Coordinates of C-alpha atoms in Angstrom, one line a residue:
X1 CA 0.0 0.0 0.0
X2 CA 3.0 2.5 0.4
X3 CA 6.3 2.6 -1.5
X4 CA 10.0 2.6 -0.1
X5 CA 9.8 6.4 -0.6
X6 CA 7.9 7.0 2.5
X7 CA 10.4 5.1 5.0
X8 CA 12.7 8.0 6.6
X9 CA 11.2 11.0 4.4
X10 CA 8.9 12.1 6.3
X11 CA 7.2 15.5 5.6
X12 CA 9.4 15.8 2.2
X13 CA 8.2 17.8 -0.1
X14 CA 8.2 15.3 -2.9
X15 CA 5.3 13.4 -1.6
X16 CA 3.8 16.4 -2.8
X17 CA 4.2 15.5 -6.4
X18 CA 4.1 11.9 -6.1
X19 CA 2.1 9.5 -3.3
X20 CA 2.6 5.2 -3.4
X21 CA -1.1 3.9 -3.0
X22 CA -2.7 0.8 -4.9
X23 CA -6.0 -0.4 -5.5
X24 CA -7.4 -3.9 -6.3
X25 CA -9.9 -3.8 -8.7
X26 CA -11.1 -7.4 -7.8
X27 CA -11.6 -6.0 -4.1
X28 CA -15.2 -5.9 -2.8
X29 CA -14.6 -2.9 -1.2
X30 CA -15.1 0.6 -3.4
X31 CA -12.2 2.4 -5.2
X32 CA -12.8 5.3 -3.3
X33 CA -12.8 3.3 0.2
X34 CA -9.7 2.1 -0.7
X35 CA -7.7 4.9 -1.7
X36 CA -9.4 6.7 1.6
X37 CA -8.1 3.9 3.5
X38 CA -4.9 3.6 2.4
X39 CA -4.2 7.4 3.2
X40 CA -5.8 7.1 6.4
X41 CA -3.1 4.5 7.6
X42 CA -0.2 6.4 6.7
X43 CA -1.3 9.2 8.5
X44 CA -2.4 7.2 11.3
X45 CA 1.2 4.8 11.3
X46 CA 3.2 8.0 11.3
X47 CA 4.2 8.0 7.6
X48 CA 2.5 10.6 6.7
X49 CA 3.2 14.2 8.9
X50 CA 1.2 16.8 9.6
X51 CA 1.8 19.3 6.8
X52 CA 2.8 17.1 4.1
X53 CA 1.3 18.1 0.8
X54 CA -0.1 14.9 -0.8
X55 CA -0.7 15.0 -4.5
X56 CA -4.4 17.0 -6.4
X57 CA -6.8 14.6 -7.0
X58 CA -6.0 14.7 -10.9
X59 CA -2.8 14.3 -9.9
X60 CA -3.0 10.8 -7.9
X61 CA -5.9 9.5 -10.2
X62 CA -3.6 9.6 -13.1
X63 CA -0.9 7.5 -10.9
X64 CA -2.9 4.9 -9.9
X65 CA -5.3 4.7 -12.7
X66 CA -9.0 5.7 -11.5
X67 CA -11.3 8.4 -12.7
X68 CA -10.7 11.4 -10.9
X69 CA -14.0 11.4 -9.1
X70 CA -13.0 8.9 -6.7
X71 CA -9.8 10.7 -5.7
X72 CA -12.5 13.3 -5.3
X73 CA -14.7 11.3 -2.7
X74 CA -12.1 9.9 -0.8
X75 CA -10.3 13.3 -0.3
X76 CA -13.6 14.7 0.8
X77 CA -14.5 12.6 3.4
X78 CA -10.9 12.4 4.7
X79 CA -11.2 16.2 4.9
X80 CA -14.6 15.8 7.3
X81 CA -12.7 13.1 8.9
X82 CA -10.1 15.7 9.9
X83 CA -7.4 14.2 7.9
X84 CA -6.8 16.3 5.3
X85 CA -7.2 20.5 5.1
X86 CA -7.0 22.3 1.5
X87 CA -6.1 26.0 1.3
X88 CA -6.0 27.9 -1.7
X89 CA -2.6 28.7 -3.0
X90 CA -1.1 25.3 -1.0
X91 CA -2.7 22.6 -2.0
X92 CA -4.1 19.7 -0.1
X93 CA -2.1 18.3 3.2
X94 CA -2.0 16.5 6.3
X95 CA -4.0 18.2 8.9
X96 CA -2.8 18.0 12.2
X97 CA -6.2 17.0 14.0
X98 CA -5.5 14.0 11.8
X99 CA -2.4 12.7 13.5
X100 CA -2.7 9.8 15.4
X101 CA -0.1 10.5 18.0
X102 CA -0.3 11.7 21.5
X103 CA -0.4 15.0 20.7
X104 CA -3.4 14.2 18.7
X105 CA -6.8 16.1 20.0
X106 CA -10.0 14.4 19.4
X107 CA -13.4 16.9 19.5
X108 CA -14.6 14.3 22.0
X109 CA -11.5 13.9 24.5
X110 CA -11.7 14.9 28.2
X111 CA -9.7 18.4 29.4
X112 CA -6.1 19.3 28.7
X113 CA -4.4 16.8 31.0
X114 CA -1.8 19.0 31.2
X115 CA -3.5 21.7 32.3
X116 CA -5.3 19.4 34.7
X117 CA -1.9 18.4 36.7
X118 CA -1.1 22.8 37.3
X119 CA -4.6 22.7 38.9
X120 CA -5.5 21.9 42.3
X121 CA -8.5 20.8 41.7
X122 CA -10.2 19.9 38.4
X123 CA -13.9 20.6 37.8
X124 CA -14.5 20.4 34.5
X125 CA -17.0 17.4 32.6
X126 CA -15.4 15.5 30.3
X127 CA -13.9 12.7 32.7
X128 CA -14.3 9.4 34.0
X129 CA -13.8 7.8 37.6
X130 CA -11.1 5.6 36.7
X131 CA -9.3 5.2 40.3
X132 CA -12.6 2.9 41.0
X133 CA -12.0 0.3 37.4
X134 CA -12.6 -2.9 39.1
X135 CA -9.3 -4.0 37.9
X136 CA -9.2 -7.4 39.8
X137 CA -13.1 -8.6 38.6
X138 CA -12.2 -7.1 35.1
X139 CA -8.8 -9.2 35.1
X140 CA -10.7 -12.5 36.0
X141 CA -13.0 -11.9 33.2
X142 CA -10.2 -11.3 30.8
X143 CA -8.3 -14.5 31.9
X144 CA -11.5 -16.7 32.1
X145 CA -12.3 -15.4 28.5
X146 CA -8.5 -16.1 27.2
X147 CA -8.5 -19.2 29.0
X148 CA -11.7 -20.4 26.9
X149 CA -10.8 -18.9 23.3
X150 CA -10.6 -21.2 20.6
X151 CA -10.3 -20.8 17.1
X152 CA -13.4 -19.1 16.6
X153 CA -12.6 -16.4 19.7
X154 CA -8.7 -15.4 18.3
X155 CA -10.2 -15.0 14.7
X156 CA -11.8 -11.8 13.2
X157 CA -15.0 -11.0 14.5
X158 CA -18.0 -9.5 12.7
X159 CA -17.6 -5.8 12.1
X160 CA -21.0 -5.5 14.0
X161 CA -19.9 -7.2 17.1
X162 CA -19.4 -11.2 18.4
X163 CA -23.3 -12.5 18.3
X164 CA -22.9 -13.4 22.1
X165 CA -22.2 -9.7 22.9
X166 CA -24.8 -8.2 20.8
X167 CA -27.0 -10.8 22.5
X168 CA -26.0 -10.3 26.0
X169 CA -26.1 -6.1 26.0
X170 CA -29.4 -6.3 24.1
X171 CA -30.8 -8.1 27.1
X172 CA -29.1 -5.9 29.3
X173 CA -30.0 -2.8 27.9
X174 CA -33.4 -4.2 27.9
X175 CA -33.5 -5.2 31.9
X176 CA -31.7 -2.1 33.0
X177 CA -33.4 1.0 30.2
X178 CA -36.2 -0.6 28.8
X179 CA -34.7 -0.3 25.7
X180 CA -36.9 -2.4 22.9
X181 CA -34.2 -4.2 20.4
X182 CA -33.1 -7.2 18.8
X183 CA -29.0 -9.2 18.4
X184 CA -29.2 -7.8 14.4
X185 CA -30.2 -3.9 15.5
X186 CA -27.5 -3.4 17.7
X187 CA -23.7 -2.6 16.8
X188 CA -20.8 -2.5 19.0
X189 CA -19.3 0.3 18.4
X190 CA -15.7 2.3 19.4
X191 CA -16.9 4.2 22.1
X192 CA -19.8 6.4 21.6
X193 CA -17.6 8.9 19.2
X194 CA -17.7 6.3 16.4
X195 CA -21.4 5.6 16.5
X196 CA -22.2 9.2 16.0
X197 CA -19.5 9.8 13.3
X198 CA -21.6 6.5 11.7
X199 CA -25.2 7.9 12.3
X200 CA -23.6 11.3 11.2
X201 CA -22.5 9.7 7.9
X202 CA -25.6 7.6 6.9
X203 CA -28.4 10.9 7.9
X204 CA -25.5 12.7 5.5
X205 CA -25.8 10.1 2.5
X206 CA -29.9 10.6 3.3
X207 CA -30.2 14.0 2.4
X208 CA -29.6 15.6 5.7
X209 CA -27.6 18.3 6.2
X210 CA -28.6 19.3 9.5
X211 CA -29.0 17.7 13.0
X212 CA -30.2 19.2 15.9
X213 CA -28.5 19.8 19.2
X214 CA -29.5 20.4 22.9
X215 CA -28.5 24.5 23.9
X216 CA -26.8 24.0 25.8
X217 CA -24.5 21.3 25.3
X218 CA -21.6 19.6 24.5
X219 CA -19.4 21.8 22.2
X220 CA -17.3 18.5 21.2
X221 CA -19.8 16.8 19.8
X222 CA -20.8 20.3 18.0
X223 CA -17.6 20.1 16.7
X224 CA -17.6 16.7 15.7
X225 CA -20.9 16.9 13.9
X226 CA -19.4 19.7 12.0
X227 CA -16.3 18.1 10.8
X228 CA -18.6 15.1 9.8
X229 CA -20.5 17.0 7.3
X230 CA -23.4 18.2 8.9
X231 CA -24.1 21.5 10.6
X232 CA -25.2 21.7 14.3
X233 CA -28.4 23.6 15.1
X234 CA -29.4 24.6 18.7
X235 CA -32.5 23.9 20.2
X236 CA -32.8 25.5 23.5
X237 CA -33.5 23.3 27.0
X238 CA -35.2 24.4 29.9
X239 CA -35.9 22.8 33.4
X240 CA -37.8 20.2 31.5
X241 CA -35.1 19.2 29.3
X242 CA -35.4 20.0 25.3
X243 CA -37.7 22.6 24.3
X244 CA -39.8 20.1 21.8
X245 CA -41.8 23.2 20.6
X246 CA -38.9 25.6 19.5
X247 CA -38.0 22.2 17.4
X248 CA -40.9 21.9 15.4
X249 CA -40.4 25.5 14.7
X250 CA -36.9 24.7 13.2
X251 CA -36.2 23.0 10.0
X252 CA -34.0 19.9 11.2
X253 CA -35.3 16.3 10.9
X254 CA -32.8 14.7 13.1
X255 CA -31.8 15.4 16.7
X256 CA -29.3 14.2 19.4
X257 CA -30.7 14.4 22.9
X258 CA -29.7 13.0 26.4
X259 CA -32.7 12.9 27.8
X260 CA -32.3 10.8 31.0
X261 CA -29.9 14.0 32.4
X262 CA -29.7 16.6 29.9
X263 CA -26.1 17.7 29.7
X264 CA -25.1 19.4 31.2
X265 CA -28.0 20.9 33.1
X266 CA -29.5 18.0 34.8
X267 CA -32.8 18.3 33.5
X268 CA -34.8 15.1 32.7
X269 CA -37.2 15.0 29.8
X270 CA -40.9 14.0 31.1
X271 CA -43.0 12.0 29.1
X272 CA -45.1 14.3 27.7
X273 CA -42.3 16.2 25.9
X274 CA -40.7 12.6 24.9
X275 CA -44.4 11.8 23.3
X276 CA -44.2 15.0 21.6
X277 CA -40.6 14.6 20.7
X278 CA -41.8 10.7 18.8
X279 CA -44.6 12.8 17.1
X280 CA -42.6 15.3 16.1
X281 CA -40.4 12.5 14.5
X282 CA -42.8 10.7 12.5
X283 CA -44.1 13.6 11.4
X284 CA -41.0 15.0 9.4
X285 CA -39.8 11.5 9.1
X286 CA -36.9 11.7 10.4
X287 CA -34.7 10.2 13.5
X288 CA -33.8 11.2 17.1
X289 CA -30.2 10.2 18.6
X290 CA -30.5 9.0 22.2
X291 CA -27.1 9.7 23.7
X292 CA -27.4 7.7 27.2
X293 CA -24.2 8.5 29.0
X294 CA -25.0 8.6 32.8
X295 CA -28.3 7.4 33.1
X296 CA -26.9 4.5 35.2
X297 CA -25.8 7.1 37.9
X298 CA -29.2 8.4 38.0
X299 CA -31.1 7.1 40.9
X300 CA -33.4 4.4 39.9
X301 CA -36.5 6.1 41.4
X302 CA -36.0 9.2 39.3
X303 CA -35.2 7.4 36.4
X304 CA -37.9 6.8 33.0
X305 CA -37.3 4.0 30.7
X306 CA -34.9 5.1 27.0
X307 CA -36.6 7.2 24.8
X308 CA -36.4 4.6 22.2
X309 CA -38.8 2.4 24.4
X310 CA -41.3 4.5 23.0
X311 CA -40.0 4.4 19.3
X312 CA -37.7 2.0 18.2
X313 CA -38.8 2.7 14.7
X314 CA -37.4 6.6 15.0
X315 CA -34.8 6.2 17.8
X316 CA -31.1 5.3 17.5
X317 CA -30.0 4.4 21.2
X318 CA -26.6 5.2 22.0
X319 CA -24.3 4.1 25.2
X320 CA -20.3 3.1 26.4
X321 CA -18.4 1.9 28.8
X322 CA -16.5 4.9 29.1
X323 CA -18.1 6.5 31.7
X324 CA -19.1 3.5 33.7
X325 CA -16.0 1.6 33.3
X326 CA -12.9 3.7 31.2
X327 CA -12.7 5.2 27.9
X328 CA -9.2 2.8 27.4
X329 CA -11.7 0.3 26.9
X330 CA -13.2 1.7 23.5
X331 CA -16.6 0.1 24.0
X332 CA -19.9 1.4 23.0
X333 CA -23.3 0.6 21.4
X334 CA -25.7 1.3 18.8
X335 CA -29.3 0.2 19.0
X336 CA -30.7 1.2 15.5
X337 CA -33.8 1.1 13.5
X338 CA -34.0 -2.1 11.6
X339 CA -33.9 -0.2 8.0
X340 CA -31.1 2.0 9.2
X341 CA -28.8 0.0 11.0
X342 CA -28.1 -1.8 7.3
X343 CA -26.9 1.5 6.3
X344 CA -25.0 2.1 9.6
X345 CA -23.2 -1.4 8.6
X346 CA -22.6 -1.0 5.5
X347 CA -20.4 2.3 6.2
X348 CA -19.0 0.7 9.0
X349 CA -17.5 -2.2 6.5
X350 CA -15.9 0.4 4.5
X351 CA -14.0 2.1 8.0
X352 CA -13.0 -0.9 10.1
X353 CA -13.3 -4.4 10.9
X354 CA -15.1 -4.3 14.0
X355 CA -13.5 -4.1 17.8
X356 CA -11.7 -6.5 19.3
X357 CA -13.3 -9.9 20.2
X358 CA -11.6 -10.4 23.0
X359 CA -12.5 -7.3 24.7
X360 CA -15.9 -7.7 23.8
X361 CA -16.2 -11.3 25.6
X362 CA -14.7 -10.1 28.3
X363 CA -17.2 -7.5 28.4
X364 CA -20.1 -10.1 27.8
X365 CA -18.5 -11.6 30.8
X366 CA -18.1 -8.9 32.8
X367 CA -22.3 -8.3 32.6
X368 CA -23.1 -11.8 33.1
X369 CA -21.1 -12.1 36.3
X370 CA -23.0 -9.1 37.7
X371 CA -19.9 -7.6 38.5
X372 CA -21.4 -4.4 35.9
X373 CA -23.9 -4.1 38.3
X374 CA -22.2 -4.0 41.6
X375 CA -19.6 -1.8 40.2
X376 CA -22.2 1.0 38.7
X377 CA -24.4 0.2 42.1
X378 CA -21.0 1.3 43.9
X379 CA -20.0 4.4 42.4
X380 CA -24.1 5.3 42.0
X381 CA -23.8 5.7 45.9
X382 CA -20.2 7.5 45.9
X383 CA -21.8 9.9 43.0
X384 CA -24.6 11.1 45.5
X385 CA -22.5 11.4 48.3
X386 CA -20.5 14.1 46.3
X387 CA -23.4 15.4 45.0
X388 CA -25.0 16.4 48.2
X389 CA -21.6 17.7 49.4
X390 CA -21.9 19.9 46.5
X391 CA -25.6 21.1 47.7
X392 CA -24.4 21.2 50.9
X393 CA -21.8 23.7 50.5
X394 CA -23.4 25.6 47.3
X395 CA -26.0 26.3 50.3
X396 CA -23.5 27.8 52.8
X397 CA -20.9 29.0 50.4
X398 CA -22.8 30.7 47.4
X399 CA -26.0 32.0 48.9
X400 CA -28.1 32.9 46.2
X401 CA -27.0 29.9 43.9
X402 CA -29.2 27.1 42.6
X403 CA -28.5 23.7 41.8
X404 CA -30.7 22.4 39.2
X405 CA -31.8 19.2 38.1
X406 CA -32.5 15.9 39.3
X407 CA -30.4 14.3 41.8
X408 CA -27.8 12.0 39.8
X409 CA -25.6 12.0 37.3
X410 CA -21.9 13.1 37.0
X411 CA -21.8 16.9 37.0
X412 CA -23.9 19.9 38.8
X413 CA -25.7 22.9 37.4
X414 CA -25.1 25.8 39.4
X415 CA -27.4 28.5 38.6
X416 CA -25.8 31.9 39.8
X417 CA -27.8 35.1 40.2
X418 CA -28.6 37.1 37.1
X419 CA -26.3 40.1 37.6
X420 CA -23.2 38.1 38.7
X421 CA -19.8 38.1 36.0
X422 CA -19.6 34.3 35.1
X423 CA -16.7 34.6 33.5
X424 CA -14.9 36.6 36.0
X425 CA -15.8 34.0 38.9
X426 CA -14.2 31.5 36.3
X427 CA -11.2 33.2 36.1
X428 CA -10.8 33.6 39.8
X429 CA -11.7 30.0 40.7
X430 CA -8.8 29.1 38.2
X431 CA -6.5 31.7 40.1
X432 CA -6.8 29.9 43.2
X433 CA -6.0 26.4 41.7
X434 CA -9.5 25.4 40.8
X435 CA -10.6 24.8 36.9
X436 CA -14.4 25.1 36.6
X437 CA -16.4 26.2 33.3
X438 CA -18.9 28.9 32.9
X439 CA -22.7 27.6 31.3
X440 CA -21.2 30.1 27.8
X441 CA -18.7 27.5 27.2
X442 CA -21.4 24.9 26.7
X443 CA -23.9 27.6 24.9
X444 CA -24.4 27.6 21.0
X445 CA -26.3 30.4 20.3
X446 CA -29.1 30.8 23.5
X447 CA -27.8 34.0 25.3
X448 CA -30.8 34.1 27.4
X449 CA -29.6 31.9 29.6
X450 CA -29.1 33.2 33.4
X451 CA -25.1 32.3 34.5
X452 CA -23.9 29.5 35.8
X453 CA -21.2 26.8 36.4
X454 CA -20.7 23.1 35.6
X455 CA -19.5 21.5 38.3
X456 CA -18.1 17.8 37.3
X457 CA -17.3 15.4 40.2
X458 CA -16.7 12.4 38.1
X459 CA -13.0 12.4 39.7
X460 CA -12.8 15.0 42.8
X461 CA -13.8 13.2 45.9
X462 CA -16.2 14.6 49.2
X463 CA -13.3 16.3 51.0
X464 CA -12.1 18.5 47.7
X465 CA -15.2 19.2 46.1
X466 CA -15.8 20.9 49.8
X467 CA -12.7 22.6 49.7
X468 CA -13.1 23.7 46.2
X469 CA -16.0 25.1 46.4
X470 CA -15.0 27.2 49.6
X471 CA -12.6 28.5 47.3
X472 CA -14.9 29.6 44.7
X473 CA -17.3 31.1 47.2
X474 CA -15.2 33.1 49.1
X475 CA -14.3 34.7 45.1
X476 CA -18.2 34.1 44.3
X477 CA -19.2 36.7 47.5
X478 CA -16.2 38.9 46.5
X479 CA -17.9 39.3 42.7
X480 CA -21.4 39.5 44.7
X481 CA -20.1 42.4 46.6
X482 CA -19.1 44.3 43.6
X483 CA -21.3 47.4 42.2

């Protein structure tokens, strides 16, 4: 797939006139899939640098003998991929998004580590309780699944998932959301970034060039949508989570909601907006994208069954592991509508061949033991513990403050008074050691919204949230006392 060129040149600029790729024409996979793969692996094996110019698409059809129009299409979706950037005057080259090294960025990855270590303590969403991964009950599953592999277990798996696991977390998902699917509807995906940049891609090849997005959100995923082909439009939420009115009133025929805890308010969507919100979807024909990422930190009793319970003709159900167990792990899940989730796969066929089996079994394993449930049960009753020592002191150390919401979760919504400087109680918080975001670095485009701060304590424990948060009210009553 690459030539002898490549080794030791990198970032030369006579890749610029001449790039090593081959097709096979007897492949089942598209021209245009394979010249999109092919780039994608030198970039991602280091061969290819950020900045490199790589040949014009009239250029590198003529080398490798294709019509130019599928030079076109693969450039083009490595360009949403975040692979390649074109400027006028310079050509086409390597992006730097699209490295795959550590300095690599994704839209979707938690705060600037970095920044993080500087800090005294780090409030911002975005993370995961890691310091809890059951590592022993995890190992035991690991070994057990080794131990048991056979031929079928060390070969490839299907790019959809192994059948047991499909099987397994579509009973789970039913038991524990309600959610109404079968072993065929549901993929196992990369973590929860792939499955949108898959429903992304097949609502794109549909005609869509919109989707929908809670205001506010999670500016990540914004971004991600955006490089993906599609543009983000805000749809404002209130205390009952997505304003379903104000999104009949737009033009979009796709959304992505996280109803069970809006993020990163808190609010929870009641049923009469999630009846409307299926109405609303059969009505312009179009989809909604559940994104379920804490709902198992949400207290039972407060809890509704998934949104696609309702609609599992109109809903694609989305969930991972990362939050529950680590991002490392790579593990997510798509439950789709039957007539879409053939689409989803068949773009899925042309990206990858599926996760790894092993970590999928284990996985399966790690459900079936019931250790997923005593783990999430676990750090359900840590999570409330911090969260009432973040009522507690938002009560005594930011009088006028509100924390909305239900009671669950992985981050609090601090409402502040109207006439209070968000960004200057930011700025001081992060003065005395203590990174915290403002409600405008979540916004899209509502400015109505009163300020506030986000409060994440996925990885602070009981005694620092209460110290940071006496830090940010003794600057919160300072910036309260000002004219």
């Amino acid at each position: 797939m690459r030539g002898p060129d490549h080794f030791g040149h990198r970032g030369e600029d006579h890749l610029s006139r001449q790039l090593e790729l081959t097709v096979n024409r007897e492949s089942r996979l598209p021209l245009a899939v394979q010249v999109r793969n092919s780039v994608r692996e030198l970039v991602e094996n280091g061969t290819l640098w950020p900045g490199t110019r790589i040949p014009s698409s009239r250029q590198l059809a003529l080398d490798i003998g294709v019509s130019r129009s599928v030079v076109v299409e693969a450039y083009e979706q490595l360009s949403a991929e975040g692979y390649l950037e074109t400027r006028r005057g310079s050509g086409t080259t390597i992006s730097a998004r699209g490295q795959s090294d550590e300095g690599a960025v994704s839209t979707l990855a938690p705060p600037d580590p970095e920044l993080a270590l500087k800090a005294r303590w780090d409030l911002r969403t975005g993370t995961s309780n890691v310091m809890d991964f059951p590592r022993q009950e995890w190992i035991r599953c690991v070994t057990a699944v080794v131990n048991d592999a056979g031929r079928q277990e060390l070969g490839y798996s299907a790019p959809a998932g192994v059948p047991l696991t499909r099987r397994v977390l579509v009973g789970y998902l039913g038991r524990v959301r309600g959610v109404r699917s079968r072993p065929q509807d549901l993929m196992v995906t990369a973590g929860f970034a792939q499955g949108l940049a898959l429903t992304c891609k097949v609502l794109l090849d549909r005609g869509h060039t919109t989707l929908g997005v809670e205001d506010p959100g999670h500016p990540g995923e914004r971004e991600f949508i955006t490089s993906s082909g599609l543009r983000p439009v805000g749809i404002p939420v209130d205390e009952d989570g997505l304003r379903v009115d104000l999104l009949e009133e737009s033009d979009v025929r796709a959304v992505l909601v996280t109803p069970a805890n809006q993020f990163p308010t808190g609010a929870r969507l009641g049923q009469e907006r999630r009846e409307r919100l299926i109405a609303w979807a059969h009505k312009v024909d179009g989809y909604i994208v559940e994104d379920d990422f804490d709902s198992a930190f949400v207290h039972p009793g407060d809890q509704l069954p998934a949104l696609q319970s309702l609609a599992p003709d109109r809903v694609v159900y989305a969930g991972s592991a990362s939050k529950t167990l680590a991002p490392a792990l790579r593990l997510g899940w798509l439950a789709a509508p039957s007539e879409l989730m053939a689409s989803i796969e068949h773009v899925r066929a042309g990206w990858d061949i599926g996760c790894s089996g092993l970590e999928q079994l284990a996985f399966t394993r790690f459900i079936d033991t019931g250790a997923l449930d005593r783990h999430q049960r676990k750090l359900r009753a840590e999570f409330h513990r911090r969260r009432q020592v973040i009522r507690r002191q938002t009560e005594a150390c930011l009088p006028g403050a509100r924390l909305t919401g239900i009671d669950g979760g992985l981050q609090a919504y601090l409402q502040l008074p109207p006439h209070l400087d968000e960004p200057a109680l930011v700025r001081a918080a992060r003065d005395q050691s203590v990174l915290v975001r403002g409600s405008r670095f979540y916004t899209l485009t509502d400015a109505s919204r009163p300020p506030a701060l986000v409060i994440s304590y996925a990885t602070v424990d009981c005694a620092g949230l209460a110290k940071s948060l006496q830090v940010i009210g003794s600057a919160y009553r300072q910036l309260a006392e000002m004219p």
